[in-house]
Amino acid sequence: MAPTRENRRERPCGEPKFGTVQPAPLIFNRQRFLRTARSMIQRILVTGGAGFLGSHLCERLVSDGHDVICLDNFFTSQKTNVVHLLDKPNFELIRHDITLPIHLEVDQIYNMACPAAPGHYQFNPIKTIKTSVMGSINMLGIAKRCGARILQASTSEVYGDPEQHPQTESYRGSVNPIGIRACYDEGKRVAETLFMDYHRSNNVDVRIVRIFNTYGPRMHPFDGRVVANFIRQALAGDDITIFGDGSQTRSFCYRDDLVEVIIRMMNCDGFIGPVNIGNPHEFTIRQLAEKTIELTGSSSKLIEAPLPADDPTRRRPDISLAKEKLDWEPKIELEQGLKHTIDWFKTINLGDYRPPTPNFS
């Protein structure tokens, strides 16, 4: 069981070494005994907590009564994603880049920070791989020092353009290490290696999830991901751009399903992963575009553009392990999730969302 603030005194973490200094007495707080996933209030760090998935994760953890620290450098995320949490007594927001060290005392760490969309990670590939590698080292250092459990948000991109379909966790992937996507793909592969080596060498309590395509409210409308692109173009009545002929496939998992399984994985004892999490139902990109036009009532037309380099032709998770170990499978169908996402897109001002800028180098 992960340490709590009550029992952390048994394993001092960052206290003065001088024997004459006595620790301050602990104050009883009945709020610590509220019902939560692990029957205790946890002090939880979420890196990338103001991003798309990270903000929904913070929201859920705060709602469950945990003390949540959101760490974000706002390279690709939005303050508006977490502004509604700022008045909560159990939520704290810190602007910080995880490639730099930070001293924190926590029980759990969700390492969600990293540009995850092509439009973002290709804008600054060096920043992207530094976040995956140096950021992981810094967060694993905190976990090692504090005895915290740490979860790595990895990705289906570790499989590259897969030759196995659907992809199982045992598949080692087919990745181009010098391609334009490698900063993200290989960065995440290195992060997984670091997590496993810290686990084997230092007994750090790690968890690894491999996230497949995810969508929902708070997606960055200009991040280059296909769902955001199609909805934005359809609502504007612009032509919808399909790269290639649209026959390439993806599976799309709604954000609520992803947050649920990530929390289950963090609180699952005896299973470290990696585990695929995503929706096993597969759609072509053309089908997604046509469904988006239908649900928005748009007059948009489909146009084709050259397929980007190293773009996978097929991507679908085998989630047998998630079903077995976590008793989980997604519940929200694509049409239902798209409706929720389209409704959210209708409420936002696109002018509030900027692409990455050179200030974040």
Coordinates of C-alpha atoms in Angstrom, one line a residue:
M1 CA 0.0 0.0 0.0
A2 CA 1.3 3.4 -0.9
P3 CA 2.4 5.6 2.1
T4 CA 0.1 8.2 3.5
R5 CA 0.9 11.3 5.4
E6 CA 0.1 9.5 8.6
N7 CA 2.7 6.7 8.2
R8 CA 5.3 8.6 6.2
R9 CA 7.0 9.4 9.6
E10 CA 8.1 5.8 9.7
R11 CA 10.1 6.5 6.4
P12 CA 11.3 10.1 6.7
C13 CA 11.5 11.9 3.4
G14 CA 13.4 15.1 3.4
E15 CA 13.3 15.7 7.2
P16 CA 16.3 17.4 9.0
K17 CA 19.1 14.9 9.8
F18 CA 19.9 16.5 13.1
G19 CA 18.7 14.4 16.0
T20 CA 17.8 17.4 18.2
V21 CA 15.1 18.5 15.7
Q22 CA 11.7 16.8 16.5
P23 CA 9.1 16.5 13.8
A24 CA 6.0 18.6 14.3
P25 CA 3.0 16.6 15.7
L26 CA 0.6 15.2 13.2
I27 CA -2.9 16.7 13.4
F28 CA -5.8 14.3 13.1
N29 CA -8.0 15.1 10.1
R30 CA -11.2 13.0 9.7
Q31 CA -11.3 13.9 6.0
R32 CA -8.5 11.4 5.5
F33 CA -10.9 8.6 6.2
L34 CA -13.4 9.4 3.4
R35 CA -14.1 6.7 0.9
T36 CA -11.7 6.7 -2.0
A37 CA -10.3 4.1 -4.5
R38 CA -7.7 2.9 -1.9
S39 CA -9.7 3.8 1.2
M40 CA -7.3 6.6 2.1
I41 CA -6.8 10.2 1.0
Q42 CA -3.7 10.4 -1.1
R43 CA -1.4 13.3 -1.9
I44 CA -1.2 13.0 -5.7
L45 CA 1.0 14.7 -8.3
V46 CA -0.3 14.9 -11.8
T47 CA 2.2 16.2 -14.3
G48 CA 0.7 17.7 -17.4
G49 CA -2.4 18.2 -15.2
A50 CA -3.7 21.2 -17.2
G51 CA -3.7 19.3 -20.5
F52 CA -6.5 17.4 -22.2
L53 CA -6.4 14.1 -20.3
G54 CA -4.5 15.5 -17.3
S55 CA -7.2 18.0 -16.4
H56 CA -10.0 15.4 -16.5
L57 CA -7.8 13.2 -14.3
C58 CA -7.3 16.1 -11.8
E59 CA -11.0 16.8 -11.8
R60 CA -11.8 13.2 -10.9
L61 CA -9.2 12.9 -8.2
V62 CA -10.2 16.2 -6.6
S63 CA -13.8 15.0 -6.7
D64 CA -12.8 11.7 -5.0
G65 CA -11.3 13.8 -2.1
H66 CA -7.6 13.4 -2.8
D67 CA -5.1 16.3 -2.3
V68 CA -4.0 17.0 -5.9
I69 CA -0.9 18.9 -7.1
C70 CA -1.2 19.8 -10.8
L71 CA 2.2 20.5 -12.4
D72 CA 2.3 22.0 -15.9
N73 CA 4.4 24.2 -18.1
F74 CA 1.5 25.3 -20.3
F75 CA 3.4 24.4 -23.5
T76 CA 0.3 22.7 -25.0
S77 CA -2.3 23.0 -22.2
Q78 CA -4.7 25.7 -21.1
K79 CA -5.2 27.3 -17.7
T80 CA -8.9 27.3 -18.5
N81 CA -8.9 23.5 -18.2
V82 CA -8.3 23.7 -14.5
V83 CA -9.5 27.2 -13.5
H84 CA -12.7 25.7 -12.0
L85 CA -10.6 23.7 -9.6
L86 CA -8.5 26.6 -8.2
D87 CA -11.0 27.4 -5.4
K88 CA -10.9 23.8 -4.2
P89 CA -9.0 23.4 -0.9
N90 CA -7.5 20.1 -2.1
F91 CA -6.2 21.4 -5.4
E92 CA -2.9 23.2 -6.1
L93 CA -1.5 24.4 -9.4
I94 CA 2.2 24.8 -10.0
R95 CA 3.7 26.1 -13.2
H96 CA 6.8 24.0 -13.7
D97 CA 8.7 22.1 -16.5
I98 CA 9.4 18.5 -15.4
T99 CA 12.7 18.5 -17.3
L100 CA 13.9 20.5 -14.3
P101 CA 14.1 19.0 -10.8
I102 CA 11.5 19.8 -8.2
H103 CA 11.2 18.8 -4.6
L104 CA 7.7 17.5 -3.6
E105 CA 6.3 15.0 -1.1
V106 CA 3.6 12.8 -2.6
D107 CA 2.1 9.4 -2.4
Q108 CA 1.2 8.9 -6.1
I109 CA 2.5 10.4 -9.3
Y110 CA 0.6 10.3 -12.6
N111 CA 3.3 11.2 -15.2
M112 CA 1.0 12.6 -18.0
A113 CA 3.3 15.4 -19.2
C114 CA 4.4 15.3 -22.8
P115 CA 3.3 16.9 -26.1
A116 CA 1.1 14.1 -27.5
A117 CA -0.1 15.5 -30.8
P118 CA 1.9 15.7 -34.1
G119 CA 1.2 19.4 -34.4
H120 CA 2.8 19.9 -31.0
Y121 CA 5.7 17.4 -30.8
Q122 CA 6.9 18.1 -34.3
F123 CA 7.0 21.8 -33.6
N124 CA 9.7 21.2 -31.0
P125 CA 11.0 17.6 -31.2
I126 CA 13.9 18.2 -28.8
K127 CA 11.6 19.6 -26.2
T128 CA 9.4 16.6 -26.7
I129 CA 12.0 13.9 -26.2
K130 CA 13.6 15.8 -23.2
T131 CA 10.2 15.8 -21.6
S132 CA 9.8 12.0 -22.0
V133 CA 13.4 11.2 -20.9
M134 CA 14.5 13.9 -18.4
G135 CA 11.0 14.4 -17.1
S136 CA 10.7 10.7 -16.4
I137 CA 14.1 10.6 -14.6
N138 CA 13.0 13.6 -12.4
M139 CA 9.6 12.0 -11.5
L140 CA 11.1 8.6 -10.9
G141 CA 13.6 10.3 -8.5
I142 CA 10.7 11.7 -6.5
A143 CA 9.0 8.3 -6.4
K144 CA 12.2 6.6 -5.3
R145 CA 12.8 9.1 -2.5
C146 CA 9.3 9.2 -1.2
G147 CA 8.3 5.6 -1.8
A148 CA 5.5 6.9 -4.0
R149 CA 3.7 4.8 -6.7
I150 CA 4.2 6.3 -10.2
L151 CA 2.3 5.7 -13.4
Q152 CA 3.7 6.4 -16.8
A153 CA 1.3 7.5 -19.5
S154 CA 2.9 5.8 -22.4
T155 CA 1.3 5.5 -25.9
S156 CA 0.3 3.2 -28.7
E157 CA 3.0 5.0 -30.7
V158 CA 5.6 2.6 -29.1
Y159 CA 4.3 0.1 -31.6
G160 CA 5.1 2.4 -34.6
D161 CA 3.5 1.3 -37.8
P162 CA 2.6 -2.2 -36.5
E163 CA 3.0 -5.4 -38.4
Q164 CA 0.8 -7.1 -35.8
H165 CA -2.9 -6.4 -35.7
P166 CA -4.5 -5.8 -33.2
Q167 CA -1.5 -4.9 -31.1
T168 CA -0.8 -6.9 -27.9
E169 CA 1.5 -5.8 -25.1
S170 CA 4.1 -8.4 -26.1
Y171 CA 4.5 -6.9 -29.6
R172 CA 7.8 -5.0 -29.7
G173 CA 6.8 -2.6 -32.5
S174 CA 8.1 -1.2 -35.8
V175 CA 9.4 2.3 -35.2
N176 CA 11.6 4.5 -37.4
P177 CA 14.1 5.9 -34.9
I178 CA 15.1 8.8 -37.3
G179 CA 11.7 9.7 -38.6
I180 CA 9.8 12.9 -37.9
R181 CA 7.6 11.2 -35.3
A182 CA 10.6 9.5 -33.5
C183 CA 10.9 12.3 -30.9
Y184 CA 7.6 11.2 -29.5
D185 CA 7.6 7.4 -30.3
E186 CA 11.2 6.8 -29.1
G187 CA 10.9 9.2 -26.2
K188 CA 8.0 7.1 -24.8
R189 CA 9.9 3.9 -25.4
V190 CA 12.9 5.2 -23.5
A191 CA 10.5 6.3 -20.7
E192 CA 9.1 2.8 -20.4
T193 CA 12.7 1.5 -20.2
L194 CA 13.5 4.0 -17.4
F195 CA 10.4 3.0 -15.5
M196 CA 11.3 -0.7 -15.7
D197 CA 14.9 -0.2 -14.8
Y198 CA 14.0 1.9 -11.7
H199 CA 11.6 -0.8 -10.7
R200 CA 14.2 -3.6 -11.1
S201 CA 17.1 -1.7 -9.7
N202 CA 15.5 0.5 -7.0
N203 CA 12.2 -1.3 -6.3
V204 CA 10.2 1.8 -7.4
D205 CA 6.5 0.9 -7.5
V206 CA 5.7 1.7 -11.2
R207 CA 2.7 1.3 -13.5
I208 CA 2.7 1.6 -17.3
V209 CA -0.3 2.2 -19.5
R210 CA -0.2 2.5 -23.3
I211 CA -2.8 4.9 -24.4
F212 CA -4.4 4.6 -27.8
N213 CA -6.3 7.4 -29.6
T214 CA -8.4 9.4 -27.2
Y215 CA -10.8 12.3 -27.7
G216 CA -13.3 14.4 -25.9
P217 CA -13.9 17.9 -24.5
R218 CA -10.8 20.0 -23.8
M219 CA -8.9 18.6 -26.8
H220 CA -6.7 21.4 -28.2
P221 CA -8.5 22.4 -31.4
F222 CA -5.3 23.1 -33.3
D223 CA -3.2 20.2 -32.1
G224 CA -3.3 18.3 -35.4
R225 CA -5.2 15.3 -34.2
V226 CA -7.8 14.0 -36.5
V227 CA -10.9 14.3 -34.3
A228 CA -10.1 17.9 -33.4
N229 CA -9.3 18.8 -37.0
F230 CA -12.5 17.2 -38.4
I231 CA -14.8 18.8 -35.9
R232 CA -13.2 22.3 -36.2
Q233 CA -13.4 22.1 -40.0
A234 CA -16.9 20.8 -40.1
L235 CA -18.3 23.4 -37.8
A236 CA -16.7 26.1 -39.9
G237 CA -18.1 24.6 -43.1
D238 CA -14.6 24.2 -44.4
D239 CA -13.4 21.3 -46.5
I240 CA -12.3 18.4 -44.4
T241 CA -8.8 17.3 -45.1
I242 CA -8.1 13.5 -45.2
F243 CA -4.5 12.5 -45.5
G244 CA -4.1 9.7 -47.9
D245 CA -7.3 8.0 -49.2
G246 CA -8.8 7.7 -45.7
S247 CA -8.5 3.9 -45.6
Q248 CA -6.1 4.0 -42.7
T249 CA -7.7 2.9 -39.4
R250 CA -7.8 4.1 -35.8
S251 CA -9.7 3.3 -32.7
F252 CA -11.1 6.1 -30.6
C253 CA -11.7 6.1 -26.9
Y254 CA -13.7 8.7 -25.0
R255 CA -11.9 10.6 -22.3
D256 CA -14.2 9.3 -19.4
D257 CA -13.4 5.7 -20.2
L258 CA -9.6 6.5 -20.2
V259 CA -9.6 8.4 -16.9
E260 CA -11.5 5.5 -15.3
V261 CA -9.0 2.8 -16.4
I262 CA -5.9 5.0 -15.6
I263 CA -7.1 5.3 -12.0
R264 CA -7.8 1.6 -11.8
M265 CA -4.3 0.8 -13.0
M266 CA -2.8 3.1 -10.5
N267 CA -4.7 1.5 -7.6
C268 CA -4.2 -2.1 -8.8
D269 CA -1.8 -4.0 -6.6
G270 CA 0.5 -6.7 -8.1
F271 CA 0.3 -5.6 -11.7
I272 CA 2.7 -3.1 -13.2
G273 CA 1.9 -3.5 -16.9
P274 CA 2.4 -2.4 -19.5
V275 CA -1.2 -2.6 -20.5
N276 CA -3.1 -1.3 -23.5
I277 CA -5.9 1.0 -22.9
G278 CA -8.2 2.2 -25.7
N279 CA -11.3 1.3 -27.6
P280 CA -11.0 -1.9 -29.6
H281 CA -13.6 -0.8 -32.2
E282 CA -11.8 0.2 -35.4
F283 CA -12.9 2.9 -37.9
T284 CA -11.3 4.2 -41.1
I285 CA -10.4 7.9 -41.1
R286 CA -12.9 8.4 -43.9
Q287 CA -15.7 6.9 -41.8
L288 CA -14.7 9.3 -39.0
A289 CA -14.9 12.2 -41.3
E290 CA -18.3 11.2 -42.7
K291 CA -19.7 10.7 -39.2
T292 CA -18.4 14.1 -38.1
I293 CA -20.1 15.8 -41.1
E294 CA -23.4 13.9 -40.2
L295 CA -23.4 14.8 -36.6
T296 CA -22.5 18.5 -37.2
G297 CA -25.0 18.9 -40.1
S298 CA -22.1 20.4 -42.0
S299 CA -21.9 21.0 -45.8
S300 CA -18.2 20.3 -45.7
K301 CA -16.6 18.2 -48.5
L302 CA -13.8 15.7 -48.2
I303 CA -10.5 16.5 -49.9
E304 CA -7.4 14.3 -49.9
A305 CA -3.8 15.4 -49.1
P306 CA -0.5 13.5 -49.2
L307 CA -0.1 11.1 -46.3
P308 CA 2.6 12.3 -43.7
A309 CA 5.7 10.3 -43.3
D310 CA 5.6 7.3 -40.9
D311 CA 1.9 7.6 -40.4
P312 CA 0.6 4.2 -39.2
T313 CA -1.8 2.5 -41.6
R314 CA -3.6 0.5 -38.8
R315 CA -3.9 1.0 -35.1
R316 CA -6.2 -1.0 -32.7
P317 CA -5.5 -2.3 -29.2
D318 CA -5.9 -5.8 -27.9
I319 CA -7.4 -5.0 -24.5
S320 CA -7.6 -8.6 -23.2
L321 CA -5.1 -7.8 -20.5
A322 CA -7.0 -4.7 -19.3
K323 CA -10.2 -6.8 -19.1
E324 CA -8.5 -9.5 -17.2
K325 CA -6.4 -7.5 -14.7
L326 CA -8.5 -4.3 -14.4
D327 CA -12.0 -5.6 -15.1
W328 CA -12.3 -2.7 -17.7
E329 CA -13.5 -2.1 -21.2
P330 CA -14.8 1.1 -22.7
K331 CA -18.5 1.9 -22.4
I332 CA -19.0 5.0 -24.6
E333 CA -19.6 4.5 -28.3
L334 CA -18.0 6.7 -30.9
E335 CA -21.2 8.5 -31.9
Q336 CA -22.1 9.4 -28.3
G337 CA -18.6 10.6 -27.5
L338 CA -18.4 12.6 -30.7
K339 CA -21.7 14.3 -29.9
H340 CA -20.3 15.4 -26.5
T341 CA -17.1 16.6 -28.1
I342 CA -18.9 18.5 -30.8
D343 CA -21.2 20.2 -28.2
W344 CA -18.1 21.4 -26.4
F345 CA -16.4 22.7 -29.5
K346 CA -19.5 24.8 -30.1
T347 CA -19.0 26.6 -26.8
I348 CA -15.3 27.6 -27.2
N349 CA -13.7 30.6 -28.7
L350 CA -11.0 29.3 -31.1
G351 CA -9.1 32.6 -30.6
D352 CA -8.4 31.5 -27.0
Y353 CA -6.3 28.6 -28.3
R354 CA -2.9 29.2 -29.7
P355 CA -0.4 26.9 -31.3
P356 CA 3.0 26.4 -29.6
T357 CA 5.3 29.3 -29.8
P358 CA 9.1 29.6 -29.8
N359 CA 9.0 30.8 -26.2
F360 CA 8.8 27.2 -25.1
S361 CA 12.2 25.9 -26.4

